[in-house]
Coordinates of C-alpha atoms in Angstrom, one line a residue:
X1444 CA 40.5 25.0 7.0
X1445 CA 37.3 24.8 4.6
X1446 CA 35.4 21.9 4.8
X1447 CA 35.7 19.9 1.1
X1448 CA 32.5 20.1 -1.0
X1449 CA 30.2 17.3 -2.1
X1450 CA 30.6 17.6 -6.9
X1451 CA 26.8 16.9 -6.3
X1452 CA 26.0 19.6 -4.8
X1453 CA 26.8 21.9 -7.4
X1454 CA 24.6 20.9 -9.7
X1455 CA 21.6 19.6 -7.8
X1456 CA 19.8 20.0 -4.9
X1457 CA 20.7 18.3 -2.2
X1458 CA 17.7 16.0 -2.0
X1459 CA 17.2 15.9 -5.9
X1460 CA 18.3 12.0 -5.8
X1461 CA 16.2 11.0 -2.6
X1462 CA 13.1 12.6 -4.2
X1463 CA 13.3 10.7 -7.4
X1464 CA 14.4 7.6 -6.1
X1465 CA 12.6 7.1 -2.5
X1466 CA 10.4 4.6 -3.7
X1467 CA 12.5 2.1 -5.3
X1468 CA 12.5 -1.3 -4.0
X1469 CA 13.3 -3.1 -7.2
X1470 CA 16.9 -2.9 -9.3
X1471 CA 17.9 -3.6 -12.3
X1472 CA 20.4 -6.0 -12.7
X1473 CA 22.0 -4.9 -15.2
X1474 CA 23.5 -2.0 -13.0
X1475 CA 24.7 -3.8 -10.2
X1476 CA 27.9 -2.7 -10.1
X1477 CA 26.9 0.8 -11.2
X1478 CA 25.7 0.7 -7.6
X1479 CA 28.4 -1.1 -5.6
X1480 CA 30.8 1.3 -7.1
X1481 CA 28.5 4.0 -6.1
X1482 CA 28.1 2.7 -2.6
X1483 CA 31.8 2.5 -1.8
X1484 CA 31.8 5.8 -3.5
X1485 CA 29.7 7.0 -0.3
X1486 CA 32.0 5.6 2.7
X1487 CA 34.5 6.9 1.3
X1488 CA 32.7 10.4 1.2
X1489 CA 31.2 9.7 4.7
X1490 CA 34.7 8.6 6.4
X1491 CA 35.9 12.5 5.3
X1492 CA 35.1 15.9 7.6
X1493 CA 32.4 17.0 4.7
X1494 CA 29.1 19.7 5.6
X1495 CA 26.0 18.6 7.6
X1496 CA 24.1 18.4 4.6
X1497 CA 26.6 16.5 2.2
X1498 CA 26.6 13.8 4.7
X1499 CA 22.3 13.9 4.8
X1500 CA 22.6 13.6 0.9
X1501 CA 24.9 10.4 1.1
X1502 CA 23.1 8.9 3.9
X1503 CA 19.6 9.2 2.0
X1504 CA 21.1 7.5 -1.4
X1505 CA 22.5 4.9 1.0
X1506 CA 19.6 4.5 2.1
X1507 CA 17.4 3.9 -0.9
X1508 CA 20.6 1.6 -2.3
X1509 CA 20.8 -0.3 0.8
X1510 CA 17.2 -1.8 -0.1
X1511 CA 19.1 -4.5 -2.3
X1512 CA 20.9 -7.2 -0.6
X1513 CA 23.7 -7.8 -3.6
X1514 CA 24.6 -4.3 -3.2
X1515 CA 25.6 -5.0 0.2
X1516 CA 27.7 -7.8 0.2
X1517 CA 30.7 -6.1 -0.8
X1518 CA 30.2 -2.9 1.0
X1519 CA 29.1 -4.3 4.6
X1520 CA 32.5 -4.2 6.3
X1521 CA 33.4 -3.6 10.0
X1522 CA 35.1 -0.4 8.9
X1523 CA 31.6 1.0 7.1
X1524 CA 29.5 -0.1 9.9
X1525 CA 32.1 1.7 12.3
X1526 CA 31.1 4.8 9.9
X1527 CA 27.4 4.7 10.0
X1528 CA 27.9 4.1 13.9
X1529 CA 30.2 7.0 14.7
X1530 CA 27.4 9.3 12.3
X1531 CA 24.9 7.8 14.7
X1532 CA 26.3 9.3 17.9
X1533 CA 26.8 5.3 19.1
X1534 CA 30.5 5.4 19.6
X1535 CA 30.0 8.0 22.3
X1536 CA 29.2 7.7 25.8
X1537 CA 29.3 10.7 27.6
X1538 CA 28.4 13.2 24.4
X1539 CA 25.4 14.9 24.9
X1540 CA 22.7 15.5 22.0
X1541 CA 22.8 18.9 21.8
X1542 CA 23.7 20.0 18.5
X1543 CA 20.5 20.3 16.7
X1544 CA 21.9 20.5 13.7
X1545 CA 23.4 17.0 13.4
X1546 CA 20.0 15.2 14.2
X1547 CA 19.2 14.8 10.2
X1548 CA 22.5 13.1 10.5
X1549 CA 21.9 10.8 13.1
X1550 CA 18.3 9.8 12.0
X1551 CA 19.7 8.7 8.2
X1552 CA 22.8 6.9 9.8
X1553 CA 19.7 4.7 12.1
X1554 CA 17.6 4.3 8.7
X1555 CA 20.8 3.0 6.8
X1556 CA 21.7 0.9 9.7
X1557 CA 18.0 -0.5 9.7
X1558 CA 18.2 -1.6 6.4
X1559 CA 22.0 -3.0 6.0
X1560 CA 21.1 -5.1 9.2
X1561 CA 17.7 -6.6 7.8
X1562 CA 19.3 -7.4 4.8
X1563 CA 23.1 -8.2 5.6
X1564 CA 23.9 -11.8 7.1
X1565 CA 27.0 -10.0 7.8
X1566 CA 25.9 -7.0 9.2
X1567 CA 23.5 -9.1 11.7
X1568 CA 27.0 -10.8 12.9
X1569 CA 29.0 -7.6 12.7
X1570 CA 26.1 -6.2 15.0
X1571 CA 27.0 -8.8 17.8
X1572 CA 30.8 -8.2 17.6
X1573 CA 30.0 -4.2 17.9
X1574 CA 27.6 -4.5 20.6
X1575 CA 25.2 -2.7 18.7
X1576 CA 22.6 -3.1 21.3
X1577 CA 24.5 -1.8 23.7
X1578 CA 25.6 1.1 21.8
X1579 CA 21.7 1.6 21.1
X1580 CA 20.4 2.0 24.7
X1581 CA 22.6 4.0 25.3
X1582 CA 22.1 6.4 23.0
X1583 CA 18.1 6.2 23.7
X1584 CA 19.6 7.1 27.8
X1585 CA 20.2 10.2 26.5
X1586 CA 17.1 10.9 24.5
X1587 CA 14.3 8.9 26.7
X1588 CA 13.2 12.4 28.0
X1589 CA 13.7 14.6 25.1
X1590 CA 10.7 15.0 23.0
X1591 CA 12.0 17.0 20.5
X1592 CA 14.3 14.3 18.8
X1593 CA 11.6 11.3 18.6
X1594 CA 12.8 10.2 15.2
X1595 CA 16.1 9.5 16.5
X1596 CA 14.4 7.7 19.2
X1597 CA 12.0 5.8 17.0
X1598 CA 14.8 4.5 14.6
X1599 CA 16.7 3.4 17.3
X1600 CA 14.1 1.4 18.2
X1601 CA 13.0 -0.1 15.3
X1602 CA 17.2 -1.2 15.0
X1603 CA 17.2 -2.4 18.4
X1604 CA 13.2 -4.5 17.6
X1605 CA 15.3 -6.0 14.8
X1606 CA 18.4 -7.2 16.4
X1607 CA 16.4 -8.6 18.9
X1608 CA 14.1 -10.2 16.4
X1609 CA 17.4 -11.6 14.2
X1610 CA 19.5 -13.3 17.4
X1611 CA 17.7 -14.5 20.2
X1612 CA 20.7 -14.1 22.3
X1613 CA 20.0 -10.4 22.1
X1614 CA 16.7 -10.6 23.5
X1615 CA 18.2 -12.2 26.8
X1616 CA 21.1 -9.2 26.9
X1617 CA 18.5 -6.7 26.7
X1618 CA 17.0 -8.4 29.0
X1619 CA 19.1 -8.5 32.0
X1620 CA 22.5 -7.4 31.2
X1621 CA 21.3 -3.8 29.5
X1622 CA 18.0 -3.4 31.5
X1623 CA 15.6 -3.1 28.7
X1624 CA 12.7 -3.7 30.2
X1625 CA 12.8 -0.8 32.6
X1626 CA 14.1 1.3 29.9
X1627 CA 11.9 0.2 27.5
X1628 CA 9.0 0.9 29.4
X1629 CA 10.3 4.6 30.7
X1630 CA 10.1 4.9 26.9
X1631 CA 6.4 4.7 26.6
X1632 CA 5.9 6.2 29.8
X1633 CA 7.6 9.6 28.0
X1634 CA 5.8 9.0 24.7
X1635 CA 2.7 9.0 26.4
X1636 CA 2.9 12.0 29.1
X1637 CA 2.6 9.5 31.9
X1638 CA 1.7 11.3 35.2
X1639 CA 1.3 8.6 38.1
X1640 CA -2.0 8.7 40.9
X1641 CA -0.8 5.8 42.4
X1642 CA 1.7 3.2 42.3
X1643 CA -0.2 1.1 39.2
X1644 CA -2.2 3.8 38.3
X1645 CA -1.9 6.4 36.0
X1646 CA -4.1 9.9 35.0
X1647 CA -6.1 9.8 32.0
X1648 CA -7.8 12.6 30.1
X1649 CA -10.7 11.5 28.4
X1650 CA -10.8 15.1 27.0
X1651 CA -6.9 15.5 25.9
X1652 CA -5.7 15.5 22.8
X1653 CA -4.5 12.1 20.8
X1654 CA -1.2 11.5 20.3
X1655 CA 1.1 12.9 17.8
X1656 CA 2.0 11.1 14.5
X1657 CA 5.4 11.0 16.0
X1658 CA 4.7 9.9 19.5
X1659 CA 2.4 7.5 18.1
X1660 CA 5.4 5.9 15.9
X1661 CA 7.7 5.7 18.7
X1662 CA 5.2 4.0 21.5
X1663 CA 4.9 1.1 18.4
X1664 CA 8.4 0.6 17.8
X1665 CA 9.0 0.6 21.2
X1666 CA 6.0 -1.9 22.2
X1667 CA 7.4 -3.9 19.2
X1668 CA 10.8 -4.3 21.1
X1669 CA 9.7 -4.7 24.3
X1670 CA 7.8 -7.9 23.0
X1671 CA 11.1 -9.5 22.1
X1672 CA 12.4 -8.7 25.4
X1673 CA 9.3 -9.9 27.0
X1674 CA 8.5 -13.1 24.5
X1675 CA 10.1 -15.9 26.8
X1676 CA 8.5 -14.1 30.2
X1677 CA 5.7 -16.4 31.2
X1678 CA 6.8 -16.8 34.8
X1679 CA 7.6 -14.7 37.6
X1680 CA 11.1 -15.4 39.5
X1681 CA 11.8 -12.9 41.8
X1682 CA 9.2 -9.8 43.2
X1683 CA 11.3 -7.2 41.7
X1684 CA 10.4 -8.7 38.1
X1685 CA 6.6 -8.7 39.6
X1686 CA 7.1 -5.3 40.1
X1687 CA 8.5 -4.2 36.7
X1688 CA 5.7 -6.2 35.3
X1689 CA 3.1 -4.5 36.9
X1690 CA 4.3 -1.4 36.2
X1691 CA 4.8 -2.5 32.4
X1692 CA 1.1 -3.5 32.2
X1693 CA -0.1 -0.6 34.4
X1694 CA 1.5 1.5 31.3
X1695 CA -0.2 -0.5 28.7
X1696 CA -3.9 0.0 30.4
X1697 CA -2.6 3.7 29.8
X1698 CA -1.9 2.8 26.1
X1699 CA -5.1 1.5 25.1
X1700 CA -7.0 3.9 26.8
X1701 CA -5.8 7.2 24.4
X1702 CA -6.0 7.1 21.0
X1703 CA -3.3 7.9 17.8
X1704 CA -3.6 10.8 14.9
X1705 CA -6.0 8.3 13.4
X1706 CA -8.0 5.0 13.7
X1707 CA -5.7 3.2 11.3
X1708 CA -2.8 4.1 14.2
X1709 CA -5.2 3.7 17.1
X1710 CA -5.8 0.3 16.1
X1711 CA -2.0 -0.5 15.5
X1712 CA -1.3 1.2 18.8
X1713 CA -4.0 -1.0 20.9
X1714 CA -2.5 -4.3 18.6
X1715 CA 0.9 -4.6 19.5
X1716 CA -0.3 -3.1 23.3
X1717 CA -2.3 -6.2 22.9
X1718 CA 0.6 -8.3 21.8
X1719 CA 2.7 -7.4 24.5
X1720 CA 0.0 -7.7 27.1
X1721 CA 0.3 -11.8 26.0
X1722 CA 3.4 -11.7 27.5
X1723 CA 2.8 -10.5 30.7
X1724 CA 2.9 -13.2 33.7
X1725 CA -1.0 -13.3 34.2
X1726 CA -0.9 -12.9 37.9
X1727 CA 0.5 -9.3 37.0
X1728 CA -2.6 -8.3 34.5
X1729 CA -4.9 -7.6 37.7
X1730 CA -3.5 -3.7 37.1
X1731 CA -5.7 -3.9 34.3
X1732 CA -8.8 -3.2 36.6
X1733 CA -8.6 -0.8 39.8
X1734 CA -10.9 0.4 42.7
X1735 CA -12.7 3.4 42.0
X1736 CA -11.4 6.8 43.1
X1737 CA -12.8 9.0 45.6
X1738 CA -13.9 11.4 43.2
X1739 CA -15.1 8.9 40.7
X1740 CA -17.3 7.1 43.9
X1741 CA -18.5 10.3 44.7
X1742 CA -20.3 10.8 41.0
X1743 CA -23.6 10.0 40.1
X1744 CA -24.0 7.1 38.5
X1745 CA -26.6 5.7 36.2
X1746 CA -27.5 2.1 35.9
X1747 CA -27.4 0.9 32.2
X1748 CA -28.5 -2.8 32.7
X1749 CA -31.0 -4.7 35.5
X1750 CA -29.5 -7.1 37.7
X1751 CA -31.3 -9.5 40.0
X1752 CA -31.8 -8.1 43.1
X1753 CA -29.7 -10.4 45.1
X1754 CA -26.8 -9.0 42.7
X1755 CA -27.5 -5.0 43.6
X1756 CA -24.2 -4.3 44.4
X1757 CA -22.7 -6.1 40.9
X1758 CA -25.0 -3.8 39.4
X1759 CA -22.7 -2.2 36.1
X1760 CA -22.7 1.4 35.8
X1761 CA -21.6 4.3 33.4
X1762 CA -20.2 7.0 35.6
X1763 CA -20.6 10.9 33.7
X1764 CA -17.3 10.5 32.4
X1765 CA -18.2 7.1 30.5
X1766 CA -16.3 5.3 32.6
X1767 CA -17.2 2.0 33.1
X1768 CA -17.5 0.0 36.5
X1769 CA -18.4 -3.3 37.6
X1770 CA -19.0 -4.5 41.5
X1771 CA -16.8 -1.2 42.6
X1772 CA -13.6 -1.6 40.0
X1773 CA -12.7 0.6 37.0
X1774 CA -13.3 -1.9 33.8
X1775 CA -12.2 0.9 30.9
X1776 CA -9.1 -1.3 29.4
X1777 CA -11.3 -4.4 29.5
X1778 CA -14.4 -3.0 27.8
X1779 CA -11.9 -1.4 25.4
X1780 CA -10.3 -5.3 24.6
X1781 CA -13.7 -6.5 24.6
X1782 CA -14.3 -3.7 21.2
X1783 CA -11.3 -4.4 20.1
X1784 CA -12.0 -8.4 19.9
X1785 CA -15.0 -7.5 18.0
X1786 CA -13.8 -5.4 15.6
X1787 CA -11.3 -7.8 14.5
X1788 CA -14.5 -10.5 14.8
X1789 CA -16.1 -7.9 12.1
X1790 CA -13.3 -7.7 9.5
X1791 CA -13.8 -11.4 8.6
X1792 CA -10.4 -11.9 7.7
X1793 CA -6.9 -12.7 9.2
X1794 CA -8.5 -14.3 12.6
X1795 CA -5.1 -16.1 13.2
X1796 CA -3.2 -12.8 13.2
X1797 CA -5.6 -10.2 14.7
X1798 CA -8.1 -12.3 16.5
X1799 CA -6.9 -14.9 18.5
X1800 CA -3.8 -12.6 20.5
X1801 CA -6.8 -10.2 22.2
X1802 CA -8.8 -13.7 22.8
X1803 CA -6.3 -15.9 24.3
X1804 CA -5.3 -12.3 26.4
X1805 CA -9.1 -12.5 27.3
X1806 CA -9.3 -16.8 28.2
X1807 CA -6.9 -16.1 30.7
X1808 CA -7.3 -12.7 32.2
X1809 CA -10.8 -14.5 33.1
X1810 CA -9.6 -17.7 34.1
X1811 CA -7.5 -16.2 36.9
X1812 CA -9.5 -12.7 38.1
X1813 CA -12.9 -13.2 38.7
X1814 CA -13.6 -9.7 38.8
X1815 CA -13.0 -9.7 34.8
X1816 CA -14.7 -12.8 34.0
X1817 CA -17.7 -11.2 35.7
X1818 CA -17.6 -8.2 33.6
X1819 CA -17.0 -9.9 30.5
X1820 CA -19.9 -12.5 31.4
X1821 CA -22.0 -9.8 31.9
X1822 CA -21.1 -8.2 28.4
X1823 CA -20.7 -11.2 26.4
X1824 CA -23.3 -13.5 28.0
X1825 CA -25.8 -11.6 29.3
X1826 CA -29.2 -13.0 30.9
X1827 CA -30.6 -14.9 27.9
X1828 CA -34.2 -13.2 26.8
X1829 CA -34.4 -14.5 23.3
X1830 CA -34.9 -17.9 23.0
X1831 CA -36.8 -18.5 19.5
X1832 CA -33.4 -17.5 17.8
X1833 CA -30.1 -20.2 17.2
X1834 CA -27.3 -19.2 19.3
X1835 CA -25.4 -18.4 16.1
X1836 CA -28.2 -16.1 14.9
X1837 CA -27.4 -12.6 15.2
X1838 CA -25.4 -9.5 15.5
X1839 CA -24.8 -9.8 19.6
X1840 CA -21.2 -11.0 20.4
X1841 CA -22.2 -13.5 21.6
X1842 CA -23.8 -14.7 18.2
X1843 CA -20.5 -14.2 16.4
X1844 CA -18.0 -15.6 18.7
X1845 CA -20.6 -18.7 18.8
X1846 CA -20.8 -18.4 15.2
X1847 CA -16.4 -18.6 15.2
X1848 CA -17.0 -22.1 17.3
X1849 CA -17.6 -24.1 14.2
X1850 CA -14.5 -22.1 11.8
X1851 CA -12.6 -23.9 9.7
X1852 CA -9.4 -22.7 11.4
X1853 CA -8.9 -25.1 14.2
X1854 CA -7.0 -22.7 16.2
X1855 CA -9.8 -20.1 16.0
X1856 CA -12.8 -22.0 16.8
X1857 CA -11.0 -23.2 19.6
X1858 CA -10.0 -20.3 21.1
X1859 CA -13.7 -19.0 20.9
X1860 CA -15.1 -22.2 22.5
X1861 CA -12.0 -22.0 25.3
X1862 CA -12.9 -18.1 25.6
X1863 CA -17.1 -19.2 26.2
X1864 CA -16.2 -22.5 28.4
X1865 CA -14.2 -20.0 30.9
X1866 CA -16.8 -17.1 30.9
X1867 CA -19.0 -20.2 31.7
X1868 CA -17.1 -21.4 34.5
X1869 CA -16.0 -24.6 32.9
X1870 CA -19.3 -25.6 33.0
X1871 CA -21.5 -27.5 30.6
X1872 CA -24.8 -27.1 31.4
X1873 CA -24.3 -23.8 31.1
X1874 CA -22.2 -23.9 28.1
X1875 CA -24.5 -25.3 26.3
X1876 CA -27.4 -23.0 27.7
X1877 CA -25.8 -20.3 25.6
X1878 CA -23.6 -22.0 22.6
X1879 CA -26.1 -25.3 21.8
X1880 CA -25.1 -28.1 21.8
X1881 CA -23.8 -28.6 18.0
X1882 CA -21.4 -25.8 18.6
X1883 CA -19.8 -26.7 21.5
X1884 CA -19.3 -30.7 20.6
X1885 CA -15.9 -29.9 19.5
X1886 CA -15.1 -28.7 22.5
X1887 CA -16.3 -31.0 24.5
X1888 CA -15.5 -34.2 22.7
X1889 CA -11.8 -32.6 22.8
X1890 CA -12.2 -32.6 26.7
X1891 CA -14.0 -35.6 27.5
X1892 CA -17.2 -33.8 28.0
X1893 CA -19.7 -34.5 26.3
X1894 CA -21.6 -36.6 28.6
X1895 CA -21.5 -33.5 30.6
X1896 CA -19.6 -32.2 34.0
X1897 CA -17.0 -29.1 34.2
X1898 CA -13.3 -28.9 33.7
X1899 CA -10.7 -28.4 36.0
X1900 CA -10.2 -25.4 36.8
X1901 CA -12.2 -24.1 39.8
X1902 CA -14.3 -21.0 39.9
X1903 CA -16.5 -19.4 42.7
X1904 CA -20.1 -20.7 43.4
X1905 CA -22.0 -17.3 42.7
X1906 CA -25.2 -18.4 41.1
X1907 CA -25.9 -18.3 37.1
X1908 CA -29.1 -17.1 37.3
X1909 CA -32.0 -17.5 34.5
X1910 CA -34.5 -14.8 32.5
X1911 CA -38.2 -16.1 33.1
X1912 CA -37.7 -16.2 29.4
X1913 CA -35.3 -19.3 29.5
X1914 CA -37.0 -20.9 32.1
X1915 CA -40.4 -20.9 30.4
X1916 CA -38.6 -22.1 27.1
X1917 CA -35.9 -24.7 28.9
X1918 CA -38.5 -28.2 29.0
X1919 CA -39.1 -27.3 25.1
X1920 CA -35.5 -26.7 23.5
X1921 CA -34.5 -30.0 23.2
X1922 CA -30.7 -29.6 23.4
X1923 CA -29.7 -32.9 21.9
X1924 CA -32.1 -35.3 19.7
X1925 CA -30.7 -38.3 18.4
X1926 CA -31.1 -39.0 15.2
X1927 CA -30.5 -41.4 12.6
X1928 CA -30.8 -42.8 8.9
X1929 CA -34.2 -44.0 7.4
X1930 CA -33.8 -47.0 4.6
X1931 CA -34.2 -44.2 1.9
X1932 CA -31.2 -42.5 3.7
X1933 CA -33.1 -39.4 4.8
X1934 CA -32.5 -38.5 8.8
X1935 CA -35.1 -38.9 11.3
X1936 CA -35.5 -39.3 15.3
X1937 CA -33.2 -41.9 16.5
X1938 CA -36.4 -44.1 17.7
X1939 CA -38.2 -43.6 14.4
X1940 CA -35.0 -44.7 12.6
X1941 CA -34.8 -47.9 14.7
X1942 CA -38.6 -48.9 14.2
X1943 CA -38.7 -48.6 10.6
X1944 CA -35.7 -50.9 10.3
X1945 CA -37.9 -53.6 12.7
X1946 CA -40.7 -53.5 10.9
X1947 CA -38.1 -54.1 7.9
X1948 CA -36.6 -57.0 9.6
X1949 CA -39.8 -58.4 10.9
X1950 CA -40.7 -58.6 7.5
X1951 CA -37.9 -60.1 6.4
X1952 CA -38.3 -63.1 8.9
X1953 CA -41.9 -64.1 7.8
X1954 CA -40.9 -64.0 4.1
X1955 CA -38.2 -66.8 5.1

């Protein structure tokens, strides 16, 4: 029998409404139940056997109507959501995704279903009673290897980043009931051609192309979700969970070693990678960092920076494919944190949201591998040459993450000063060698400090060792002069201070 025909279609094109209408976010009152009307109007199309692209048409104006809460109050039923679930291919287990002519169908049912559950209270609880998230890895089983249907893939995520984002008892389901992690991770392993040297270690061309716009989107939403599954994970219970971490991290060192379509998406890319790394047991982010290859020993190497020569084997190198090494291990991901921490330094803006995530990633990668608090000594505190200059003066990273010690955001400056103190080994003297004293008194007054000492954590005993420079200027810098308030209430030397107010007193005494 012939399939019933949409009255729209007659007249218009089938995307004539979508086009005219996609970006509208605001409604007028006034037609409220214009659109309500309109809206039941469409499940009761959609529940019917109607063409392929009759259903697209009503699943686009959903859609775009879906963007307004009041709408949805009457509409967002368990029988509707069943709708937009079947048209998703999430009421089937064992069907295959092989009719390509249905995936415009099953990648408007997702956006609808995106929407409704962001703004329905209802459809949120109506997502637990249907087991939406259940339903949804599933349906990504099917997909996690097909590369030609990533917008189905990247919908589904974004649905299943904002169920688990809405109900916390999601994020523990996906967790260890539906195996999200694993799957979640064989997700970005797909998006990003993964190809596996070793058991931690992946291939990367330097020379390939970037990723797609669409890959790109997908490897977001899917590091987006995998944070929610991930955000409670700050301990390590069993060694298959060691395991899956490692493996999870080894694929993010992957991540922020390609690059997106563009900057903008680079950067959005290596942000939530960043993100996600903060949730990563820190005894798993030594995959970060790995032994050089055979091949990559065997290259010649040139020496970028002079070390002491007690330290030749520490020596930092550049190998001919710009890789960078430190004391024999591959340091790519770090150096590639340590740009990104400055670019964010750079903006100037937003230090809460963009900054402290890659810093507090960086405090404790250091504090617990010493191979990366080497490295990122080395880059961020090199051997101090000029001395005429305040710490804070300048365009070295060190000057600006000195410079973020004395913010007015409390949380910044002290992540900066936390970030410093553990490059420094906890230790003042040295500390203060490179930050001043001014600069660091927040710090140390906050740690009981300030008459000097280390903190608590311990750290090797290799030697900190000093430019000729410093050591010639050291017996002249006068770290910390006290000072104090004249009679006029100008400041002066402590011991100038204190005279001037004797001879005052003095005075004082013979007039009586």
């Amino acid at each position: 029998m012939r399939k019933p025909r949409c009255k729209e279609l007659k007249s218009r094109p089938r995307s004539w409404t979508y086009n005219v209408h996609r970006a509208t976010f605001k409604f007028e009152s006034t037609d409220e139940d214009k659109r309500k009307k309109l809206c039941e109007g469409i499940f009761k199309v959609l529940i019917k056997d109607i063409p392929t692209t009759c259903q697209v048409s009503c699943l686009e104006v959903l859609r775009i109507l879906s963007r307004d809460k009041k709408v949805l109050v009457p509409v967002t039923t368990k029988e509707n959501m069943q709708i937009l679930l079947r048209l998703a291919k999430l009421n089937e287990l064992d069907d295959s995704l092989e009719k390509v002519s249905e995936f415009p169908v099953i990648v408007e049912s997702l956006k609808c279903l995106c929407n409704i559950v962001f703004n329905s209270q209802m459809a949120q609880q109506l997502s637990l009673e249907l087991n939406l998230a259940a339903k949804l890895c599933n349906l990504l089983r099917k997909c996690k290897d097909r590369k030609f249907i990533n917008d189905i893939k990247c919908f589904d995520l974004r649905l299943l980043f904002l169920l688990s984002l809405l109900h916390t008892d999601i994020r523990s389901q996906l967790r260890y009931e539906l195996q999200g992690l694993p799957l979640l991770t064989q997700i970005l392993e797909s998006a990003f051609s993964i190809k596996w040297t070793d058991e931690y270690e992946s291939a990367i061309d330097h020379n390939g192309p970037p990723l797609s716009p669409q890959e790109t989107d997908c490897a977001i939403e899917a590091l987006k979700a995998l944070f929610n599954v991930t955000v409670d994970s700050w301990k390590v219970h069993k060694e298959s969970d060691s395991h899956q971490f490692r493996v999870m991290a080894a694929v993010l060192r992957h991540c922020l070693l390609i690059v997106g379509p563009t900057e903008d998406k680079t950067e959005e890319l290596h942000s939530n990678a960043v993100n996600l790394l903060s949730n990563v047991p820190v005894s798993c982010l030594d995959v970060l960092i790995c032994p050089l290859t055979h091949e990559e020993t065997a290259q010649e190497a040139t020496t970028v920076d002079e070390l002491p020569s007690n330290k030749t084997a520490e020596k930092e190198t550049v190998l001919k494919n710009n890789t960078m090494v430190y004391n024999g291990m591959n340091m790519e991901a770090i150096h590639v944190l340590l740009n990104f921490m400055e670019k964010r330094i750079d903006k100037g803006s937003s230090y809460r949201e963009g900054l402290t995530p890659v810093l507090s990633l960086l405090t404790e990668c250091s504090r617990a591998h010493r191979n990366i608090r080497k490295f990122l000594k080395d880059q961020v505190l090199p051997p101090l040459r000029d001395v005429t200059n305040r710490p804070e003066v300048g365009s070295t990273v060190r000057n600006k993450l000195v410079r973020l010690m004395t913010h007015v955001d409390l949380g910044v400056k002290q992540i900066a000063a936390e970030f410093l103190f553990v490059l420094c080994k906890e230790r003042v003297d040295s500390l203060l060698k490179y930050t001043g004293y001014g600069n660091a008194a927040g710090l140390l007054a906050a740690r009981g400090l300030l008459a000097g000492g280390r903190g608590d954590n311990w750290y090797s005993e290799d030697e900190d060792t000093d430019t000729e420079e410093y050591k010639n200027a050291k017996p002249k810098e006068e770290l910390l002069k006290p000072m104090g308030l004249k009679p006029d209430g100008t400041i002066t030397p402590l011991e100038e201070a204190l005279n001037q107010y004797s001879v005052i007193e003095e005075t004082s005494s013979d007039t009586d």
